[in-house]
Coordinates of C-alpha atoms and ligand atoms in Angstrom, one line a residue:
X1 CA 79.3 -56.0 130.1
X2 CA 80.0 -52.4 131.2
X3 CA 77.0 -50.6 132.6
X4 CA 76.3 -47.2 133.9
X5 CA 76.2 -46.5 137.6
X6 CA 72.7 -46.5 139.2
X7 CA 71.8 -43.9 141.7
X8 CA 68.7 -44.4 143.8
X9 CA 67.3 -41.3 145.5
X10 CA 64.8 -42.2 148.3
X11 CA 62.5 -39.3 148.7
X12 CA 61.5 -37.1 145.8
X13 CA 60.9 -33.9 147.7
X14 CA 63.0 -30.8 147.7
X15 CA 66.4 -32.4 148.4
X16 CA 65.5 -35.5 146.3
X17 CA 64.6 -33.3 143.3
X18 CA 67.8 -31.3 143.5
X19 CA 69.9 -34.4 144.0
X20 CA 68.3 -35.8 140.8
X21 CA 69.1 -32.6 138.9
X22 CA 72.7 -32.6 140.0
X23 CA 73.2 -36.3 139.4
X24 CA 71.8 -35.9 135.9
X25 CA 73.7 -32.8 135.0
X26 CA 77.0 -34.3 136.3
X27 CA 76.0 -37.6 134.6
X28 CA 77.2 -39.7 137.5
X29 CA 74.8 -42.4 136.5
X30 CA 71.2 -43.3 135.7
X31 CA 68.8 -42.0 138.4
X32 CA 65.9 -43.6 140.1
X33 CA 63.7 -41.1 142.0
X34 CA 61.6 -43.0 144.6
X35 CA 58.8 -41.8 146.8
X36 CA 55.8 -43.3 148.6
X37 CA 52.8 -44.4 146.4
X38 CA 50.9 -41.2 147.3
X39 CA 53.8 -39.2 145.8
X40 CA 54.4 -41.4 142.8
X41 CA 53.1 -38.7 140.5
X42 CA 55.6 -36.2 142.0
X43 CA 58.5 -38.6 141.5
X44 CA 57.5 -39.4 137.9
X45 CA 56.8 -35.8 137.1
X46 CA 60.2 -34.6 138.3
X47 CA 61.9 -37.5 136.5
X48 CA 60.3 -36.6 133.2
X49 CA 61.0 -32.9 133.6
X50 CA 64.6 -33.7 134.3
X51 CA 64.9 -36.0 131.3
X52 CA 63.5 -33.2 129.2
X53 CA 66.0 -30.8 130.9
X54 CA 68.7 -33.0 129.5
X55 CA 67.5 -32.3 125.9
X56 CA 68.2 -28.6 126.6
X57 CA 71.4 -28.9 128.6
X58 CA 72.9 -31.8 126.6
X59 CA 73.1 -34.6 129.1
X60 CA 71.6 -38.0 128.5
X61 CA 70.9 -40.2 131.4
X62 CA 67.9 -42.3 132.3
X63 CA 65.8 -40.9 135.1
X64 CA 62.9 -43.0 136.4
X65 CA 60.3 -41.9 138.9
X66 CA 58.7 -44.7 140.9
X67 CA 57.2 -45.9 144.1
X68 CA 58.3 -49.5 143.5
X69 CA 61.4 -50.6 145.3
X70 CA 62.1 -53.2 142.6
X71 CA 63.2 -50.2 140.4
X72 CA 65.9 -49.4 143.0
X73 CA 67.4 -52.9 143.0
X74 CA 71.1 -53.2 142.4
X75 CA 71.8 -49.5 142.9
X76 CA 75.5 -48.5 143.3
X77 CA 74.6 -45.5 145.5
X78 CA 71.5 -44.8 147.6
X79 CA 70.8 -41.4 149.0
X80 CA 68.1 -41.1 151.6
X81 CA 66.1 -38.0 152.1
X82 CA 62.9 -39.8 153.0
X83 CA 61.2 -38.1 155.9
X84 CA 59.6 -34.9 157.1
X85 CA 61.7 -31.7 157.0
X86 CA 61.8 -29.1 159.9
X87 CA 59.1 -26.5 160.2
X88 CA 60.0 -23.2 161.9
X89 CA 60.5 -23.6 165.7
X90 CA 61.2 -27.4 165.3
X91 CA 64.6 -28.8 166.2
X92 CA 66.1 -31.6 164.1
X93 CA 65.5 -33.8 167.2
X94 CA 61.8 -33.1 167.2
X95 CA 61.6 -35.1 164.0
X96 CA 62.9 -38.2 165.7
X97 CA 59.7 -40.3 166.1
X98 CA 58.3 -39.4 162.7
X99 CA 61.4 -40.0 160.7
X100 CA 62.5 -43.1 162.7
X101 CA 59.5 -45.1 161.3
X102 CA 60.3 -43.9 157.8
X103 CA 64.0 -44.7 158.0
X104 CA 63.3 -48.2 159.3
X105 CA 61.0 -48.9 156.4
X106 CA 63.7 -47.6 153.9
X107 CA 66.4 -49.6 155.6
X108 CA 64.4 -52.8 155.3
X109 CA 64.1 -52.2 151.6
X110 CA 67.8 -51.3 151.3
X111 CA 68.6 -54.6 153.0
X112 CA 66.7 -56.7 150.4
X113 CA 67.1 -54.6 147.2
X114 CA 70.3 -52.6 147.5
X115 CA 72.6 -54.6 149.8
X116 CA 75.7 -53.7 147.7
X117 CA 75.2 -50.0 147.7
X118 CA 77.0 -47.1 149.3
X119 CA 74.3 -45.5 151.4
X120 CA 74.3 -41.8 152.2
X121 CA 71.7 -40.6 154.7
X122 CA 70.5 -37.0 154.8
X123 CA 67.2 -37.4 156.8
X124 CA 67.2 -35.7 160.2
X125 CA 68.0 -36.0 163.0
X126 CA 70.9 -37.2 161.0
X127 CA 73.2 -39.0 163.4
X128 CA 70.3 -41.1 164.8
X129 CA 68.9 -41.8 161.4
X130 CA 72.2 -43.1 160.0
X131 CA 72.7 -45.2 163.1
X132 CA 69.3 -46.8 162.5
X133 CA 70.0 -47.3 158.8
X134 CA 73.1 -49.3 159.6
X135 CA 71.4 -51.3 162.3
X136 CA 68.3 -52.3 160.3
X137 CA 69.9 -52.7 156.9
X138 CA 72.8 -54.8 158.3
X139 CA 75.1 -53.2 155.7
X140 CA 78.8 -52.8 156.7
X141 CA 79.5 -49.5 158.5
X142 CA 81.9 -48.4 155.8
X143 CA 79.0 -48.4 153.3
X144 CA 76.6 -46.4 155.5
X145 CA 77.4 -42.8 156.1
X146 CA 75.6 -39.6 157.0
X147 CA 75.8 -36.2 155.2
X148 CA 76.2 -33.3 157.6
X149 CA 79.8 -32.2 158.0
X150 CA 80.3 -31.3 154.3
X151 CA 77.2 -29.0 154.5
X152 CA 78.0 -27.5 157.9
X153 CA 81.6 -26.8 156.8
X154 CA 80.4 -25.2 153.5
X155 CA 78.2 -22.9 155.6
X156 CA 81.1 -21.9 157.8
X157 CA 83.3 -21.5 154.7
X158 CA 80.8 -19.0 153.2
X159 CA 80.4 -17.0 156.5
X160 CA 84.2 -16.7 156.9
X161 CA 84.7 -15.8 153.2
X162 CA 82.1 -13.0 153.4
X163 CA 83.6 -11.7 156.7
X164 CA 87.1 -11.6 155.3
X165 CA 86.3 -10.4 151.9
X166 CA 88.0 -13.3 150.2
X167 CA 86.7 -16.0 147.8
X168 CA 85.0 -19.0 149.4
X169 CA 87.2 -21.1 147.1
X170 CA 90.3 -20.2 149.3
X171 CA 88.6 -20.9 152.7
X172 CA 88.9 -24.3 154.4
X173 CA 86.6 -24.9 157.3
X174 CA 86.0 -28.1 159.3
X175 CA 82.9 -28.8 161.3
X176 CA 82.7 -32.1 163.3
X177 CA 80.3 -33.6 165.8
X178 CA 76.6 -34.2 165.6
X179 CA 74.4 -32.4 163.1
X180 CA 72.6 -30.3 165.6
X181 CA 73.1 -27.4 167.9
X182 CA 76.1 -29.1 169.5
X183 CA 78.1 -29.3 166.3
X184 CA 81.8 -28.4 166.6
X185 CA 83.3 -25.9 164.2
X186 CA 86.9 -26.7 164.6
X187 CA 88.5 -23.3 164.3
X188 CA 92.0 -24.5 164.9
X189 CA 91.8 -26.2 161.5
X190 CA 90.2 -23.4 159.6
X191 CA 92.5 -21.6 157.1
X192 CA 92.5 -19.3 154.2
X193 CA 94.9 -21.2 151.8
X194 CA 96.8 -22.5 154.8
X195 CA 96.8 -19.3 156.8
X196 CA 95.3 -20.0 160.2
X197 CA 92.0 -18.2 160.5
X198 CA 92.7 -16.9 164.0
X199 CA 95.5 -14.8 162.5
X200 CA 93.0 -13.1 160.2
X201 CA 89.9 -12.5 162.3
X202 CA 89.2 -11.3 165.8
X203 CA 87.8 -13.6 168.4
X204 CA 84.4 -11.9 168.6
X205 CA 83.8 -12.1 164.9
X206 CA 85.0 -15.7 164.8
X207 CA 82.7 -16.6 167.8
X208 CA 79.8 -15.0 166.0
X209 CA 80.5 -17.1 162.9
X210 CA 80.7 -20.3 165.0
X211 CA 77.3 -19.5 166.4
X212 CA 75.8 -18.7 163.0
X213 CA 77.2 -22.0 161.6
X214 CA 75.6 -24.1 164.3
X215 CA 72.3 -22.4 163.6
X216 CA 72.9 -22.3 159.9
X217 CA 70.1 -24.8 159.0
X218 CA 67.6 -23.1 161.4
X219 CA 68.3 -19.7 159.8
X220 CA 67.1 -21.0 156.5
X221 CA 64.1 -22.9 158.0
X222 CA 63.0 -19.6 159.5
X223 CA 63.3 -17.8 156.2
X224 CA 61.5 -20.2 154.0
X225 CA 59.4 -22.4 156.3
X226 CA 61.2 -25.6 155.3
X227 CA 64.8 -26.9 155.3
X228 CA 67.5 -26.1 152.9
X229 CA 68.0 -28.2 149.8
X230 CA 70.5 -26.8 147.3
X231 CA 73.6 -27.1 149.5
X232 CA 72.5 -30.3 151.2
X233 CA 72.1 -32.0 147.8
X234 CA 75.5 -30.7 146.5
X235 CA 77.2 -32.0 149.6
X236 CA 75.7 -35.5 149.2
X237 CA 76.6 -35.6 145.5
X238 CA 80.3 -34.7 146.4
X239 CA 80.3 -37.7 148.8
X240 CA 78.7 -40.0 146.1
X241 CA 81.3 -38.9 143.6
X242 CA 84.1 -39.6 146.1
X243 CA 82.9 -43.1 146.3
X244 CA 82.0 -43.8 142.7
X245 CA 85.3 -42.3 141.3
X246 CA 87.5 -43.6 144.2
X247 CA 88.6 -40.1 144.9
X248 CA 89.9 -40.7 148.4
X249 CA 88.5 -37.3 149.5
X250 CA 88.9 -36.4 153.2
X251 CA 85.5 -35.1 154.2
X252 CA 83.8 -34.6 157.5
X253 CA 81.0 -37.2 157.5
X254 CA 78.8 -38.9 160.1
X255 CA 80.7 -42.2 160.3
X256 CA 80.5 -45.2 162.6
X257 CA 83.1 -44.9 165.4
X258 CA 84.4 -48.1 166.9
X259 CA 86.9 -46.5 169.4
X260 CA 88.0 -43.5 167.3
X261 CA 88.0 -40.3 169.3
X262 CA 87.1 -42.5 172.3
X263 CA 83.6 -43.2 170.9
X264 CA 82.2 -46.7 170.5
X265 CA 79.1 -47.9 168.6
X266 CA 78.2 -44.3 167.6
X267 CA 77.7 -42.3 164.4
X268 CA 79.1 -38.8 164.7
X269 CA 80.8 -36.3 162.3
X270 CA 84.5 -37.0 162.0
X271 CA 87.0 -36.6 159.2
X272 CA 86.8 -39.6 156.8
X273 CA 88.5 -40.7 153.7
X274 CA 85.8 -41.6 151.2
X275 CA 86.9 -43.8 148.2
X276 CA 85.8 -46.9 146.3
X277 CA 85.8 -48.8 149.6
X278 CA 83.3 -46.4 151.1
X279 CA 84.5 -44.9 154.4
X280 CA 88.0 -46.2 154.0
X281 CA 89.4 -44.5 157.1
X282 CA 88.4 -42.3 160.0
X283 CA 91.2 -39.9 160.4
X284 CA 92.2 -39.1 164.0
X285 CA 93.2 -35.4 164.2
X286 CA 94.5 -33.7 167.3
X287 CA 92.0 -31.5 169.0
X288 CA 92.8 -29.0 171.7
X289 CA 91.2 -29.5 175.1
X290 CA 88.3 -27.1 174.4
X291 CA 87.5 -28.7 171.1
X292 CA 87.6 -32.2 172.5
X293 CA 85.3 -31.2 175.3
X294 CA 82.9 -29.8 172.8
X295 CA 83.0 -33.0 170.7
X296 CA 82.4 -35.1 173.8
X297 CA 79.4 -32.9 174.6
X298 CA 78.1 -33.4 171.1
X299 CA 78.7 -37.1 171.2
X300 CA 76.7 -37.3 174.5
X301 CA 73.8 -35.5 172.8
X302 CA 73.9 -37.9 169.9
X303 CA 74.0 -40.9 172.2
X304 CA 71.0 -39.6 174.1
X305 CA 69.1 -39.4 170.8
X306 CA 70.1 -42.9 169.8
X307 CA 69.0 -44.2 173.2
X308 CA 65.7 -42.4 172.8
X309 CA 65.2 -44.0 169.4
X310 CA 65.8 -47.5 170.9
X311 CA 62.6 -46.9 173.0
X312 CA 60.5 -45.9 170.0
Ligands
APR401 N1 59.9 -43.7 151.5 C1 60.3 -42.9 150.6 N2 60.0 -41.5 150.7 C2 59.3 -41.1 151.7 C3 58.9 -42.0 152.8 C4 59.2 -43.4 152.6 N3 58.9 -44.2 153.5 N4 58.2 -41.2 153.7 C5 58.3 -39.9 153.2 N5 58.9 -39.9 152.1 C6 59.1 -38.7 151.2 C7 58.0 -37.7 151.3 O1 56.8 -38.2 150.6 C8 58.6 -36.5 150.6 O2 58.4 -36.4 149.2 O3 60.3 -38.0 151.5 C9 60.2 -36.7 150.9 C10 60.8 -35.6 151.7 O4 60.8 -34.5 150.9 P1 60.5 -33.0 151.6 O5 59.3 -33.1 152.4 O6 60.6 -32.0 150.4 O7 61.8 -32.8 152.5 P2 63.3 -32.4 152.1 O8 63.4 -30.9 152.2 O9 63.7 -33.0 150.9 O10 64.1 -33.0 153.4 C11 64.2 -34.4 153.6 O11 66.3 -34.3 154.8 O12 67.5 -32.5 155.6 C12 66.6 -33.5 155.9 O13 65.4 -32.5 157.7 C13 65.3 -32.9 156.3 O14 64.5 -35.0 157.2 C14 64.4 -34.1 156.1 C15 64.9 -34.7 154.9

């Protein structure tokens, strides 16, 4: 019997709520908004508010708020935002010990209740969290992916568009590497409708945009005292749709490398084809020497974090 897709959102906080709003509005499936028992009221309240929102906006999907993992059973897509967001002055890495415990708990439940799902991790520090999710859940690597590159690239896209006075719709930016200060905005692949960015903008301005992109999350944390949620949610929904609708989109995602780019047993942001098979392919693109060196540095920082999590 045909049935609707089921989307489980683990964490009903700022990003979780926006994910639920987008998933409902775009009607990609029925939504289960999960949080810990102390926050069950929040999850149920947001779910009810969003179902009522459908009566105004004209969508009709089922949205359930819960703190019971049984309600997530059999989900097609699981998006994980469980954890603590950054406070001003904190780096994503400062979150490691707190969020590691949380991700392990979530991964154990994914293993038993959602073993056939495509899992998108958003919790920070992203690359270490997604590594842990795969390790503990035992799901195949192609069905466990981290959301970072789509967001970081979107940030860079906007900064370039504003600087050049063109629509962000025509800018293509690509940010690879770990989701932290060492991320790698790959300027050689940034274009405005195919026109290489370096022919349109001076080096100083481009360098400033690269720096602003790497600190793009922190800039928002400083302004509002917690991390961003609109663009992170949209980025994860784009990835979920690529899977659910077998779109074969080539997106920068934190994917499990088994030799690609010279990295083994490591999650890091690389261009991936996302379709019905999950991460169907990691695309190897040519990087110039400087970009490769930056990616290596970023990979080393991620590996350090993963090694640190092994001791926690
Ligand atoms: N299971 C499910 N949910 C949990 C768990 C758990 N074990 N532990 C905590 N949570 C919930 C919290 O109760 C909270 O409601 O996760 C939610 C997180 O929501 P927010 O605090 O609003 O954080 P948010 O801004 O959504 O960011 C979540 O994504 O981008 C990252 O750095 C960010 O790690 C952070 C995560």
